[in-house]
Coordinates of C-alpha atoms (C1' of nucleotides) in Angstrom, one line a residue:
Chain A
X1 CA 0.0 0.0 0.0
X2 CA 1.5 3.3 -1.0
X3 CA 1.9 6.0 1.7
X4 CA -0.1 8.5 -0.2
X5 CA -3.1 6.4 -0.8
X6 CA -3.0 5.4 2.9
X7 CA -3.0 9.1 3.9
X8 CA -5.9 9.9 1.8
X9 CA -8.0 7.4 3.7
X10 CA -6.9 8.5 7.1
X11 CA -9.4 10.6 9.0
X12 CA -8.3 14.1 9.7
X13 CA -8.3 13.6 13.5
X14 CA -6.1 10.6 13.1
X15 CA -3.8 12.4 10.8
X16 CA -3.3 15.1 13.4
X17 CA -2.5 12.5 16.0
X18 CA 0.0 10.8 13.6
X19 CA 1.7 14.2 13.2
X20 CA 2.0 14.6 17.0
X21 CA 3.3 11.1 17.2
X22 CA 6.0 11.8 14.6
X23 CA 6.9 15.1 16.2
X24 CA 7.4 13.3 19.5
X25 CA 9.6 10.7 17.7
X26 CA 11.6 13.6 16.3
X27 CA 12.4 14.7 19.8
X28 CA 14.1 11.3 20.2
X29 CA 11.2 9.7 22.2
X30 CA 9.7 6.3 21.2
X31 CA 6.0 7.1 21.0
X32 CA 5.3 3.5 21.8
X33 CA 7.4 3.5 25.0
X34 CA 9.5 0.9 26.6
X35 CA 10.1 -0.8 29.9
X36 CA 9.6 1.4 32.9
X37 CA 10.7 0.5 36.4
X38 CA 9.2 1.6 39.7
X39 CA 5.6 2.3 38.5
X40 CA 3.0 2.5 41.2
X41 CA -0.8 2.7 40.8
X42 CA -2.5 6.1 40.9
X43 CA -4.3 5.2 44.1
X44 CA -1.0 4.3 45.7
X45 CA 0.6 7.6 44.5
X46 CA -2.3 9.5 45.9
X47 CA -1.9 7.8 49.3
X48 CA 1.7 9.0 49.4
X49 CA 0.6 12.6 49.8
X50 CA 1.4 14.3 53.1
X51 CA 0.1 17.6 54.3
X52 CA 3.1 18.0 56.6
X53 CA 5.6 17.6 53.8
X54 CA 3.6 20.1 51.7
X55 CA 3.7 22.6 54.6
X56 CA 7.4 22.1 55.1
X57 CA 8.0 22.6 51.4
X58 CA 6.0 25.8 51.2
X59 CA 7.8 27.1 54.3
X60 CA 11.4 26.3 53.4
X61 CA 11.3 25.2 49.8
X62 CA 13.3 28.2 48.7
X63 CA 16.1 27.9 51.2
X64 CA 19.5 26.6 49.9
X65 CA 20.2 23.0 50.7
X66 CA 16.5 22.3 51.4
X67 CA 15.8 18.5 51.3
X68 CA 12.3 18.1 49.8
X69 CA 10.3 15.8 52.1
X70 CA 7.5 15.2 49.6
X71 CA 7.2 11.7 48.2
X72 CA 8.2 10.9 44.7
X73 CA 5.9 8.7 42.5
X74 CA 5.9 7.4 39.0
X75 CA 2.6 6.5 37.4
X76 CA 1.2 5.5 34.0
X77 CA -2.1 5.7 32.3
X78 CA -4.4 7.3 29.8
X79 CA -4.7 11.1 29.4
X80 CA -8.3 11.8 30.2
X81 CA -8.2 15.6 30.6
X82 CA -5.7 18.1 29.2
X83 CA -5.7 21.8 30.1
X84 CA -2.9 23.8 28.5
X85 CA -2.4 27.0 30.4
X86 CA 0.4 28.2 28.2
X87 CA 3.6 27.4 30.2
X88 CA 1.9 25.0 32.6
X89 CA -0.1 22.0 31.4
X90 CA -2.5 20.1 33.6
X91 CA -3.2 16.5 32.7
X92 CA -5.5 13.9 34.2
X93 CA -4.1 10.4 34.0
X94 CA -6.3 7.4 34.4
X95 CA -5.2 3.9 35.4
X96 CA -7.2 0.9 36.7
X97 CA -7.3 2.5 40.2
X98 CA -8.6 5.9 39.2
X99 CA -7.6 9.3 37.9
X100 CA -4.7 11.4 39.1
X101 CA -3.7 14.9 38.2
X102 CA -0.3 15.7 36.8
X103 CA 1.1 19.2 36.3
X104 CA 3.8 19.7 33.8
X105 CA 5.7 23.0 34.0
X106 CA 7.9 24.4 31.3
X107 CA 10.3 25.8 33.9
X108 CA 10.5 22.6 36.1
X109 CA 10.3 19.9 33.4
X110 CA 11.2 21.3 30.0
X111 CA 11.6 18.0 28.2
X112 CA 8.3 16.6 29.6
X113 CA 6.6 19.9 28.7
X114 CA 7.6 19.4 25.1
X115 CA 6.0 15.9 25.1
X116 CA 2.9 17.2 27.0
X117 CA 2.4 19.7 24.2
X118 CA 2.2 16.9 21.7
X119 CA 0.0 14.7 23.8
X120 CA -3.6 13.9 22.8
X121 CA -6.6 12.7 24.9
X122 CA -6.4 9.0 25.1
X123 CA -2.6 8.7 24.9
X124 CA -0.8 6.4 27.4
X125 CA 1.9 8.3 29.2
X126 CA 4.3 7.8 32.1
X127 CA 4.7 10.7 34.6
X128 CA 7.0 11.0 37.6
X129 CA 7.5 13.7 40.2
X130 CA 6.7 15.0 43.7
X131 CA 3.3 14.2 45.2
X132 CA 1.7 17.5 46.3
X133 CA -1.6 19.3 46.6
X134 CA -2.6 22.3 44.6
X135 CA -4.1 25.3 46.3
X136 CA -7.5 24.0 45.5
X137 CA -6.7 20.8 47.4
X138 CA -6.2 18.4 44.4
X139 CA -3.5 15.8 44.9
X140 CA -1.2 16.2 42.0
X141 CA 2.1 14.9 40.7
X142 CA 4.3 17.9 40.0
X143 CA 6.2 16.3 37.1
X144 CA 9.9 16.1 36.8
X145 CA 9.6 13.5 34.0
X146 CA 7.0 12.7 31.3
X147 CA 7.5 9.8 28.9
X148 CA 5.4 8.3 26.1
X149 CA 3.6 5.0 26.8
X150 CA 1.6 4.5 23.7
X151 CA 0.2 6.9 21.1
X152 CA -3.5 6.7 20.6
X153 CA -4.3 7.4 17.0
X154 CA -8.0 7.1 17.7
X155 CA -10.0 10.0 19.2
X156 CA -11.5 9.0 22.5
X157 CA -15.2 9.2 23.6
X158 CA -16.4 12.6 25.0
X159 CA -14.4 13.2 28.1
X160 CA -17.2 13.6 30.6
X161 CA -20.0 11.7 28.9
X162 CA -18.0 8.5 28.5
X163 CA -19.0 5.9 25.9
X164 CA -22.8 5.4 25.7
X165 CA -23.3 3.5 22.5
X166 CA -23.8 -0.1 23.7
X167 CA -22.9 -1.6 20.4
X168 CA -19.4 0.1 20.5
X169 CA -19.1 -0.8 24.2
X170 CA -19.4 -4.5 23.4
X171 CA -17.6 -4.6 20.1
X172 CA -14.7 -2.4 21.3
X173 CA -14.5 -3.4 24.9
X174 CA -11.0 -2.1 25.0
X175 CA -12.4 1.4 24.7
X176 CA -15.3 0.8 27.1
X177 CA -12.9 -0.5 29.8
X178 CA -10.8 2.6 30.0
X179 CA -13.4 5.2 29.1
X180 CA -16.1 4.0 31.5
X181 CA -14.6 3.1 34.9
X182 CA -17.8 1.4 36.0
X183 CA -17.2 -1.2 33.3
X184 CA -13.8 -2.1 34.7
X185 CA -15.2 -2.2 38.1
X186 CA -17.8 -4.9 37.2
X187 CA -15.1 -7.1 35.7
X188 CA -12.8 -6.6 38.7
X189 CA -15.7 -7.8 40.9
X190 CA -16.3 -10.7 38.6
X191 CA -12.8 -11.8 39.0
X192 CA -13.0 -11.5 42.8
X193 CA -16.3 -13.4 42.9
X194 CA -14.8 -16.3 40.9
X195 CA -11.7 -16.3 43.0
X196 CA -13.7 -16.4 46.2
X197 CA -15.9 -19.3 44.9
X198 CA -12.8 -21.2 44.0
X199 CA -11.2 -20.6 47.4
X200 CA -14.2 -21.8 49.4
X201 CA -14.5 -25.0 47.3
X202 CA -10.8 -25.7 47.8
X203 CA -11.2 -25.1 51.5
X204 CA -13.9 -27.7 51.6
X205 CA -11.8 -30.2 50.0
X206 CA -13.1 -30.1 46.4
X207 CA -10.6 -30.8 43.7
X208 CA -10.7 -28.6 40.7
X209 CA -10.6 -30.5 37.4
X210 CA -10.8 -29.8 33.7
X211 CA -12.8 -32.2 31.5
X212 CA -13.2 -32.2 27.7
X213 CA -14.8 -29.2 26.0
X214 CA -14.6 -31.1 22.7
X215 CA -16.7 -34.1 23.0
X216 CA -17.8 -36.9 20.7
X217 CA -21.2 -36.9 22.3
X218 CA -22.7 -33.7 23.8
X219 CA -24.5 -34.9 26.9
X220 CA -25.4 -33.8 30.4
X221 CA -28.1 -31.4 29.5
X222 CA -30.8 -31.0 26.8
X223 CA -29.5 -28.3 24.5
X224 CA -28.4 -27.9 20.9
X225 CA -24.6 -28.2 20.7
X226 CA -22.2 -26.5 18.3
X227 CA -20.8 -29.1 15.8
X228 CA -17.3 -29.1 14.6
X229 CA -14.9 -31.4 12.8
X230 CA -11.5 -32.8 13.8
X231 CA -9.2 -33.3 10.8
X232 CA -6.6 -35.7 12.2
X233 CA -9.2 -38.3 13.2
X234 CA -11.8 -37.2 10.6
X235 CA -14.6 -37.3 13.1
X236 CA -17.5 -35.0 14.1
X237 CA -17.0 -33.3 17.4
X238 CA -19.3 -31.3 19.6
X239 CA -18.6 -28.4 21.9
X240 CA -19.8 -29.4 25.3
X241 CA -23.2 -28.4 26.6
X242 CA -22.3 -29.5 30.2
X243 CA -19.4 -31.2 32.0
X244 CA -21.8 -33.4 34.1
X245 CA -21.2 -36.8 32.6
X246 CA -17.4 -36.5 32.8
X247 CA -17.4 -35.2 36.4
X248 CA -19.5 -38.2 37.4
X249 CA -17.0 -40.5 35.7
X250 CA -14.5 -39.0 38.1
X251 CA -16.6 -39.9 41.1
X252 CA -16.6 -43.5 39.7
X253 CA -12.8 -43.3 39.6
X254 CA -12.6 -42.4 43.3
X255 CA -12.3 -38.6 43.4
X256 CA -14.6 -37.8 46.3
X257 CA -15.3 -34.1 45.7
X258 CA -14.8 -32.4 42.3
X259 CA -15.7 -29.2 40.7
X260 CA -15.1 -27.4 37.4
X261 CA -15.5 -23.8 36.5
X262 CA -15.5 -23.5 32.8
X263 CA -17.4 -22.6 29.6
X264 CA -20.4 -24.4 28.2
X265 CA -21.6 -23.8 24.7
X266 CA -25.3 -24.0 23.6
X267 CA -26.4 -23.3 20.1
X268 CA -29.5 -21.4 21.0
X269 CA -30.9 -18.0 21.2
X270 CA -29.4 -14.9 22.7
X271 CA -31.2 -12.7 25.3
X272 CA -30.6 -10.8 28.5
X273 CA -29.9 -14.1 30.3
X274 CA -28.4 -16.2 27.6
X275 CA -25.1 -16.1 25.6
X276 CA -24.0 -19.0 23.4
X277 CA -20.9 -19.5 25.6
X278 CA -21.3 -19.1 29.3
X279 CA -19.5 -20.0 32.5
X280 CA -20.8 -22.7 34.8
X281 CA -19.7 -24.1 38.1
X282 CA -20.5 -27.8 38.5
X283 CA -19.6 -29.6 41.8
X284 CA -20.2 -33.2 42.9
X285 CA -19.9 -34.6 46.4
X286 CA -19.7 -38.4 46.8
X287 CA -21.9 -39.7 49.6
X288 CA -23.7 -36.4 49.7
X289 CA -27.2 -35.6 48.4
X290 CA -29.3 -32.7 47.4
X291 CA -29.1 -31.2 50.9
X292 CA -25.3 -31.3 50.9
X293 CA -25.0 -29.3 47.7
X294 CA -27.8 -26.9 48.6
X295 CA -25.8 -26.0 51.7
X296 CA -22.7 -25.6 49.5
X297 CA -24.4 -23.2 47.1
X298 CA -25.8 -21.2 49.9
X299 CA -22.4 -20.8 51.4
X300 CA -20.8 -19.9 48.0
X301 CA -23.4 -17.3 47.2
X302 CA -23.3 -15.7 50.7
X303 CA -19.5 -15.7 50.7
X304 CA -19.4 -14.0 47.2
X305 CA -22.1 -11.5 48.4
X306 CA -19.8 -10.7 51.4
X307 CA -16.9 -10.1 49.0
X308 CA -18.9 -7.7 46.8
X309 CA -20.6 -5.8 49.7
X310 CA -17.6 -5.4 51.8
X311 CA -18.9 -7.7 54.5
X312 CA -22.4 -6.3 54.8
X313 CA -24.1 -9.1 52.9
X314 CA -26.8 -6.8 51.5
X315 CA -26.8 -5.7 47.8
X316 CA -29.1 -3.9 45.5
X317 CA -30.4 -5.4 42.3
X318 CA -32.5 -2.9 40.3
X319 CA -35.3 -1.8 42.7
X320 CA -34.7 -4.8 45.0
X321 CA -32.5 -4.9 48.1
X322 CA -31.3 -8.5 48.6
X323 CA -30.2 -9.7 52.0
X324 CA -27.8 -12.6 51.8
X325 CA -27.3 -12.9 55.6
X326 CA -30.4 -14.8 56.5
X327 CA -30.8 -18.5 55.7
X328 CA -32.2 -18.8 52.2
X329 CA -35.9 -19.5 52.1
X330 CA -37.1 -23.0 51.1
X331 CA -40.4 -23.5 49.5
X332 CA -41.8 -26.7 48.1
X333 CA -43.0 -26.7 44.5
X334 CA -46.4 -28.0 45.5
X335 CA -46.8 -25.3 48.1
X336 CA -46.1 -22.6 45.5
X337 CA -48.5 -24.3 43.2
X338 CA -51.3 -24.4 45.7
X339 CA -50.7 -20.8 46.7
X340 CA -51.1 -19.7 43.1
X341 CA -54.1 -21.8 42.2
X342 CA -55.9 -22.7 45.4
X343 CA -55.9 -26.4 44.9
X344 CA -53.2 -29.1 45.3
X345 CA -51.1 -30.1 42.3
X346 CA -52.3 -33.7 42.8
X347 CA -55.7 -32.6 41.6
X348 CA -55.3 -33.6 38.0
X349 CA -58.9 -32.7 37.1
X350 CA -58.8 -29.2 38.3
X351 CA -55.3 -28.7 36.8
X352 CA -56.6 -29.7 33.4
X353 CA -59.7 -27.5 33.7
X354 CA -57.6 -24.5 34.8
X355 CA -55.1 -24.9 32.0
X356 CA -57.9 -25.2 29.4
X357 CA -59.4 -22.0 30.7
X358 CA -56.0 -20.3 30.3
X359 CA -55.4 -21.7 26.8
X360 CA -58.8 -22.3 25.3
X361 CA -57.5 -22.9 21.8
X362 CA -55.3 -25.8 23.0
X363 CA -58.1 -27.7 24.7
X364 CA -57.6 -30.9 22.7
X365 CA -53.9 -31.0 23.3
X366 CA -54.5 -30.4 27.0
X367 CA -56.9 -33.4 27.2
X368 CA -54.1 -35.6 25.9
X369 CA -51.5 -34.2 28.2
X370 CA -49.8 -36.1 31.0
X371 CA -51.0 -34.7 34.4
X372 CA -47.5 -33.9 35.6
X373 CA -46.8 -32.0 32.4
X374 CA -49.9 -29.8 32.7
X375 CA -49.1 -29.2 36.4
X376 CA -45.7 -27.9 35.3
X377 CA -47.3 -25.7 32.6
X378 CA -49.4 -24.1 35.3
X379 CA -46.5 -23.8 37.6
X380 CA -44.4 -22.0 35.1
X381 CA -47.2 -19.6 34.4
X382 CA -47.9 -18.5 38.0
X383 CA -46.0 -20.7 40.4
X384 CA -42.5 -19.1 40.1
X385 CA -44.2 -15.7 40.3
X386 CA -45.2 -16.4 43.9
X387 CA -41.6 -16.0 44.9
X388 CA -40.4 -12.9 46.7
X389 CA -37.6 -11.7 44.3
X390 CA -35.7 -10.0 47.1
X391 CA -35.3 -13.3 49.1
X392 CA -33.0 -16.0 47.8
X393 CA -35.2 -19.1 47.6
X394 CA -34.8 -22.7 46.9
X395 CA -37.7 -24.4 45.2
X396 CA -37.7 -28.0 46.5
X397 CA -39.6 -31.2 45.8
X398 CA -40.1 -31.0 42.1
X399 CA -42.4 -33.6 40.6
X400 CA -40.4 -36.6 39.6
X401 CA -42.1 -36.8 36.2
X402 CA -40.4 -33.5 35.1
X403 CA -37.0 -34.4 36.6
X404 CA -36.1 -37.6 34.7
X405 CA -32.4 -37.6 35.6
X406 CA -32.9 -37.1 39.3
X407 CA -33.5 -39.7 42.0
X408 CA -37.0 -39.8 43.4
X409 CA -37.4 -38.9 47.0
X410 CA -37.3 -42.0 49.2
X411 CA -40.2 -40.7 51.2
X412 CA -42.4 -40.0 48.2
X413 CA -41.4 -41.3 44.8
X414 CA -43.8 -38.9 43.1
X415 CA -41.3 -36.1 44.0
X416 CA -37.7 -35.7 42.9
X417 CA -34.7 -35.0 45.1
X418 CA -34.1 -31.7 43.3
X419 CA -34.0 -28.1 44.4
X420 CA -33.5 -24.9 42.3
X421 CA -32.1 -21.7 43.7
X422 CA -33.9 -18.5 42.5
X423 CA -32.6 -15.0 43.2
X424 CA -34.3 -11.9 41.8
X425 CA -36.6 -14.1 39.8
X426 CA -33.7 -15.7 38.0
X427 CA -32.9 -19.4 38.2
X428 CA -29.3 -19.6 39.0
X429 CA -28.5 -23.1 40.4
X430 CA -30.1 -26.5 40.2
X431 CA -29.3 -29.2 42.8
X432 CA -29.8 -32.9 42.6
X433 CA -29.3 -36.2 44.3
X434 CA -27.7 -37.9 41.4
X435 CA -28.9 -41.0 39.7
X436 CA -26.3 -43.8 40.0
X437 CA -28.2 -47.0 39.1
X438 CA -26.9 -47.9 35.6
X439 CA -30.1 -49.7 34.7
X440 CA -32.3 -46.8 35.6
X441 CA -29.9 -44.4 33.8
X442 CA -29.9 -46.6 30.7
X443 CA -33.7 -46.7 30.7
X444 CA -33.8 -42.9 31.0
X445 CA -31.5 -42.5 28.0
X446 CA -33.6 -44.9 25.9
X447 CA -36.8 -43.0 26.9
X448 CA -35.2 -39.7 25.8
X449 CA -34.2 -41.2 22.4
X450 CA -37.6 -42.8 21.9
X451 CA -39.4 -39.4 22.2
X452 CA -37.3 -38.2 19.3
X453 CA -38.9 -40.6 16.8
X454 CA -42.2 -38.7 17.0
X455 CA -42.2 -35.2 15.7
X456 CA -38.6 -34.1 16.5
X457 CA -36.6 -32.9 13.5
X458 CA -33.6 -34.5 12.0
X459 CA -31.2 -32.0 13.4
X460 CA -32.1 -33.0 16.9
X461 CA -31.7 -36.7 16.0
X462 CA -28.1 -36.1 15.2
X463 CA -27.0 -35.0 18.6
X464 CA -29.3 -37.0 20.9
X465 CA -27.2 -40.0 21.3
X466 CA -26.8 -42.8 23.8
X467 CA -23.7 -42.5 25.9
X468 CA -22.6 -46.1 26.2
X469 CA -19.4 -45.2 28.0
X470 CA -21.2 -43.4 30.7
X471 CA -23.4 -46.4 31.3
X472 CA -20.2 -48.5 31.4
X473 CA -18.9 -46.2 34.0
X474 CA -22.0 -46.4 36.2
X475 CA -21.7 -50.2 35.9
X476 CA -18.3 -49.9 37.5
X477 CA -20.2 -48.3 40.4
X478 CA -20.6 -44.6 41.2
X479 CA -21.1 -43.7 44.9
X480 CA -24.3 -41.8 45.7
X481 CA -23.7 -38.1 45.3
X482 CA -25.1 -34.7 45.4
X483 CA -24.5 -32.4 42.4
X484 CA -25.0 -28.8 41.7
X485 CA -24.5 -26.3 38.8
X486 CA -24.2 -22.6 39.4
X487 CA -24.5 -20.2 36.5
X488 CA -21.5 -17.9 37.2
X489 CA -22.6 -15.2 34.8
X490 CA -26.0 -14.9 36.3
X491 CA -24.5 -14.9 39.8
X492 CA -22.2 -12.0 38.8
X493 CA -25.2 -10.2 37.3
X494 CA -27.1 -10.4 40.5
X495 CA -24.2 -9.5 42.8
X496 CA -23.0 -6.6 40.6
X497 CA -26.5 -5.2 39.8
X498 CA -26.2 -5.7 36.0
X499 CA -29.4 -6.2 34.0
X500 CA -28.0 -8.1 31.1
X501 CA -25.5 -11.0 30.8
X502 CA -23.6 -9.0 28.2
X503 CA -22.6 -6.5 30.8
X504 CA -20.8 -9.2 32.8
X505 CA -19.1 -10.9 29.8
X506 CA -16.0 -9.1 28.5
X507 CA -16.7 -10.1 24.9
X508 CA -20.4 -11.1 24.4
X509 CA -21.4 -12.7 21.2
X510 CA -22.1 -10.1 18.4
X511 CA -23.0 -10.5 14.8
X512 CA -19.8 -9.9 12.8
X513 CA -19.4 -6.4 11.4
X514 CA -19.7 -6.1 7.6
Chain B
rG1 C1' -39.7 -16.1 15.1
rA2 C1' -43.4 -11.6 16.0
rG3 C1' -44.0 -6.6 17.4
rG4 C1' -41.8 -1.9 18.8
rG5 C1' -37.7 1.6 19.1
rC6 C1' -33.0 3.5 17.4
rG7 C1' -29.0 4.6 13.6
rU8 C1' -27.3 12.5 12.0
rA9 C1' -19.7 15.5 12.9
rG10 C1' -14.4 11.7 16.4
rC11 C1' -18.0 11.4 21.1
rU12 C1' -22.8 12.8 23.4
rC13 C1' -27.1 14.4 21.2
rA14 C1' -31.0 18.2 18.8
rG15 C1' -33.3 18.6 14.1
rU16 C1' -40.7 21.4 14.4
rC17 C1' -45.3 20.8 9.1
rG18 C1' -41.1 17.9 3.6
rG19 C1' -38.0 23.8 2.2
rU20 C1' -29.9 25.5 2.1
rA21 C1' -27.3 20.3 8.2
rG22 C1' -27.3 22.1 14.2
rA23 C1' -25.3 22.4 19.5
rG24 C1' -21.8 20.9 23.5
rC25 C1' -17.3 18.4 24.0
rA26 C1' -13.1 16.8 21.1
rG27 C1' -10.0 19.1 16.9
rC28 C1' -7.1 23.2 14.4
rG29 C1' -4.7 28.6 15.0
rG30 C1' -3.8 32.4 18.8
rC31 C1' -3.3 34.2 24.3
rC32 C1' -2.5 32.4 29.3
rU33 C1' 2.6 29.1 35.1
rU34 C1' -2.2 26.5 40.3
rU35 C1' -6.4 24.6 36.4
rU36 C1' -11.0 21.5 38.4
rA37 C1' -16.5 20.0 32.8
rA38 C1' -10.4 26.0 33.1
rG39 C1' -11.1 30.7 30.4
rC40 C1' -11.0 34.3 26.1
rC41 C1' -10.6 35.3 20.5
rG42 C1' -10.8 32.9 15.8
rU43 C1' -11.7 28.5 12.8
rA44 C1' -12.6 23.8 10.3
rG45 C1' -15.5 19.5 10.4
rG46 C1' -21.2 15.5 7.3
rU47 C1' -21.9 8.6 2.6
rC48 C1' -27.9 12.1 7.9
rC49 C1' -26.7 3.2 8.2
rG50 C1' -27.1 1.2 2.8
rG51 C1' -30.3 0.8 -1.7
rG52 C1' -34.7 2.1 -4.3
rG53 C1' -39.3 5.2 -4.6
rU54 C1' -42.8 9.6 -4.0
rU55 C1' -42.0 14.9 -4.7
rC56 C1' -40.3 21.0 -7.8
rG57 C1' -37.6 19.6 -3.3
rA58 C1' -36.4 14.0 1.5
rG59 C1' -32.3 13.6 7.6
rU60 C1' -37.8 14.0 7.7
rC61 C1' -42.8 10.3 3.9
rC62 C1' -43.1 5.0 1.5
rC63 C1' -40.7 0.2 0.2
rC64 C1' -36.4 -3.3 0.7
rG65 C1' -32.0 -4.5 3.2
rC66 C1' -28.1 -4.2 7.4
rG67 C1' -26.8 -3.4 12.6
rC68 C1' -28.0 -2.5 17.7
rC69 C1' -31.6 -2.2 21.8
rC70 C1' -36.4 -3.5 24.1
rU71 C1' -40.8 -6.6 24.8
rC72 C1' -43.0 -11.2 23.8
rA73 C1' -42.3 -16.3 22.0
rC74 C1' -38.9 -20.5 21.5
rC75 C1' -35.3 -23.0 24.7
rA76 C1' -34.2 -28.6 30.8

RNA sequence: GAGGGCGUAGCUCAGUCGGUAGAGCAGCGGCCUUUUAAGCCGUAGGUCCGGGGUUCGAGUCCCCGCGCCCUCACCA
């Protein structure tokens, strides 16, 4: 590409920045910087300020042989404000810990002053000098050095507005992160939440493992997988939809407590709570049951809430104030059902009538429907709505008929040993007493496959397959176990008060540009 | 998948009834050594998302398309 053609296409604002960059280079400075020793964060530099040292400097600064007691600091960041007063330039420099003012005086720092004159908003610079306070009380580095970090050829978003355009925020997260400090804060919290979850699991003796993300069969959940191909073996592969069946194999092998925090991939729609790749914690506890893992989840969520709230355990989510200190509420599925409809879910006749009234055009289909399925239709319509969104709540005792991969309750085989945690109306974690009888599991697999012959499309046929190796593993003998799955993205949403999953994912799925 | 909203300067946004394209910030030139959304003087900047149509005339009205957002539906 010829230089002239290239220049013709360059936006005027970029051309001006290129000219400033080249002028800095002409001063003998590398506009893209190099290694710098002794950098500290802006927050740390700010903390070095001392009023006493300032006072001593103003009292005796002009005396010969004066030893300046003010701390020195060297910081680096983006230029977010730039006020040129002629022979004194004020800069605001932003790093991950916040903004800090830097003053560059022509008299006190002639070489840095030359560079400051050539700086543009958005440039990365390094500044060092004494930490002092201006007469208006702003902690400031009075520069004795200014060095280039990286030239920004791109004009930044409006300095006080920040970047509003959500599409640019997601597509160019690198701009969003520095231009909108709230964005960086969410992802710092996310990192701390995940670290805290991991630490608690380790403290409780869970071993962190990594199981295949590329699988020859995509099992462990009912979802459409992404399909890919492996050249070396010339085989079809699936991106995993869940790690469940591999983690259970590890229980068979004798690992007593395992967990994995990693990505799942589901080839389904996108909305405020769904992204095609998302992060899931799954944990399994041999010789535990649904109660064991409910207690685990409650501890994990409370612990993470403490981390985010600075120990208070109370956090806002939209209009709600959610208190994580109290024991999470537990409500039986049947209880919510009865509260919503005024009759027990065992009353199949009334259930059928009620559903027909709600969906008069589907009356024929409803007549043919299995009672437990129509109960669940009704439940999803009004049952979950009975929950208080401000109170973290486990829904327990799901009907066994809608929980095919869960053990029935020993005390009542119509109910399943399953509980789902809801916070703010969002389902964030299911819990199960896991099935470990190979014959029962095999029968469930066959039942799932059978349903496919009627009505389901060919695409679904291709990925609903029978996992023979998993049955083989269960035949070796898997201890009884409790298992749970926690949607990390949704947990982060709730704890950081973000309304959409995209705001807690650094690079959410977007349609490609052009 | 259905419905609705949005797309205008680098950024944030106005744009009335269809009548020559606007502001603030950023930029450029000038002045200024304690500014705080610095100030003052001057100045430049547009594929109005793309394509077609109606009209004497379209940012504005109509049609098609693209992207994003919202609501609903689908989805263990």
